[in-house]
Amino acid sequence: MAVVAKWMCDRDNSMFDNKKDADAYDKMLELAEGFTALLQEHIPGVDETQAEEFGIFLSKNKEAVMLACKGRVEALAEIDNDAAPSNVSPLAAQA
């Protein structure tokens, strides 16, 4: 019987085939958590779910956001929500 190594993200129990992808995903979620907290702190009455979704969206598109902050605002128009492939595979799907 073969042993297959898997890495699990502590934040949402997502599984990955390699440590590099797991670490990158964990960092993305950490940044999203920071964006979410910032939105909730500075926008009174914001819905928690929407703040979390927007935090994740900003985190997944951090490169475009950074370019926009550096003056290349058109980078935001290049964001394609469906273009980023997901490397997350739930445990139930692998069973």
CSV table of C-alpha atoms in Angstrom, one decimal:
chain,number,residue,atom,x,y,z
A,1,MET,CA,0.0,0.0,0.0
A,2,ALA,CA,1.4,3.4,-1.0
A,3,VAL,CA,1.5,6.4,1.3
A,4,VAL,CA,0.5,9.7,-0.2
A,5,ALA,CA,1.6,12.8,1.7
A,6,LYS,CA,-1.0,15.6,2.0
A,7,TRP,CA,-0.8,19.0,3.6
A,8,MET,CA,-3.8,20.5,5.4
A,9,CYS,CA,-4.5,24.2,5.9
A,10,ASP,CA,-5.2,24.9,9.6
A,11,ARG,CA,-7.7,27.7,8.8
A,12,ASP,CA,-10.3,25.8,6.7
A,13,ASN,CA,-8.9,22.2,6.5
A,14,SER,CA,-8.2,22.4,2.8
A,15,MET,CA,-5.9,19.6,1.5
A,16,PHE,CA,-2.9,20.1,-0.8
A,17,ASP,CA,-0.5,17.8,-2.6
A,18,ASN,CA,2.6,19.9,-1.6
A,19,LYS,CA,3.7,22.1,1.2
A,20,LYS,CA,4.4,25.1,-1.1
A,21,ASP,CA,0.8,25.3,-2.2
A,22,ALA,CA,-0.5,24.8,1.3
A,23,ASP,CA,1.7,27.6,2.7
A,24,ALA,CA,0.7,30.0,-0.2
A,25,TYR,CA,-3.0,29.3,0.5
A,26,ASP,CA,-2.6,29.8,4.2
A,27,LYS,CA,-0.9,33.2,3.6
A,28,MET,CA,-3.7,34.1,1.2
A,29,LEU,CA,-6.3,33.3,3.9
A,30,GLU,CA,-4.2,35.3,6.5
A,31,LEU,CA,-4.2,38.4,4.2
A,32,ALA,CA,-7.9,37.9,3.6
A,33,GLU,CA,-8.6,37.8,7.3
A,34,GLY,CA,-6.7,41.1,7.7
A,35,PHE,CA,-8.7,42.7,4.8
A,36,THR,CA,-11.9,41.5,6.4
A,37,ALA,CA,-11.1,42.9,9.8
A,38,LEU,CA,-10.1,46.2,8.2
A,39,LEU,CA,-13.4,46.5,6.3
A,40,GLN,CA,-15.4,45.6,9.4
A,41,GLU,CA,-13.5,48.2,11.5
A,42,HIS,CA,-13.8,51.1,9.0
A,43,ILE,CA,-17.2,50.5,7.4
A,44,PRO,CA,-19.9,50.5,10.1
A,45,GLY,CA,-22.7,48.0,9.5
A,46,VAL,CA,-21.0,46.0,6.8
A,47,ASP,CA,-22.3,42.5,6.6
A,48,GLU,CA,-19.8,40.0,8.0
A,49,THR,CA,-20.2,37.5,5.1
A,50,GLN,CA,-19.8,40.2,2.5
A,51,ALA,CA,-16.7,41.6,4.3
A,52,GLU,CA,-15.2,38.1,4.3
A,53,GLU,CA,-16.0,37.5,0.6
A,54,PHE,CA,-14.4,40.9,-0.3
A,55,GLY,CA,-11.4,40.2,1.9
A,56,ILE,CA,-10.8,36.9,0.1
A,57,PHE,CA,-11.4,38.5,-3.3
A,58,LEU,CA,-8.8,41.3,-2.5
A,59,SER,CA,-6.3,38.7,-1.2
A,60,LYS,CA,-6.6,36.4,-4.2
A,61,ASN,CA,-6.0,39.5,-6.5
A,62,LYS,CA,-3.3,41.1,-4.4
A,63,GLU,CA,-0.9,41.6,-7.3
A,64,ALA,CA,-3.5,43.7,-9.2
A,65,VAL,CA,-4.3,45.6,-6.0
A,66,MET,CA,-0.6,46.4,-5.4
A,67,LEU,CA,-0.2,47.6,-9.0
A,68,ALA,CA,-3.3,49.8,-8.6
A,69,CYS,CA,-1.8,51.3,-5.4
A,70,LYS,CA,1.4,52.0,-7.3
A,71,GLY,CA,-0.6,54.1,-9.9
A,72,ARG,CA,-1.5,51.4,-12.5
A,73,VAL,CA,-5.3,51.6,-11.8
A,74,GLU,CA,-6.1,49.8,-15.0
A,75,ALA,CA,-4.7,46.6,-13.4
A,76,LEU,CA,-8.0,46.3,-11.5
A,77,ALA,CA,-9.9,46.0,-14.8
A,78,GLU,CA,-7.8,43.0,-15.6
A,79,ILE,CA,-9.0,41.0,-12.7
A,80,ASP,CA,-10.9,37.9,-13.9
A,81,ASN,CA,-12.7,36.2,-11.0
A,82,ASP,CA,-13.0,32.9,-12.9
A,83,ALA,CA,-9.4,32.8,-14.2
A,84,ALA,CA,-7.7,31.6,-11.0
A,85,PRO,CA,-7.8,27.8,-10.8
A,86,SER,CA,-8.5,26.4,-7.4
A,87,ASN,CA,-6.0,23.9,-6.1
A,88,VAL,CA,-8.2,23.2,-3.1
A,89,SER,CA,-9.6,19.7,-2.9
A,90,PRO,CA,-12.0,18.9,-0.1
A,91,LEU,CA,-11.4,15.7,1.8
A,92,ALA,CA,-14.9,14.3,1.0
A,93,ALA,CA,-14.2,14.6,-2.8
A,94,GLN,CA,-11.1,12.5,-2.5
A,95,ALA,CA,-12.7,9.6,-0.5
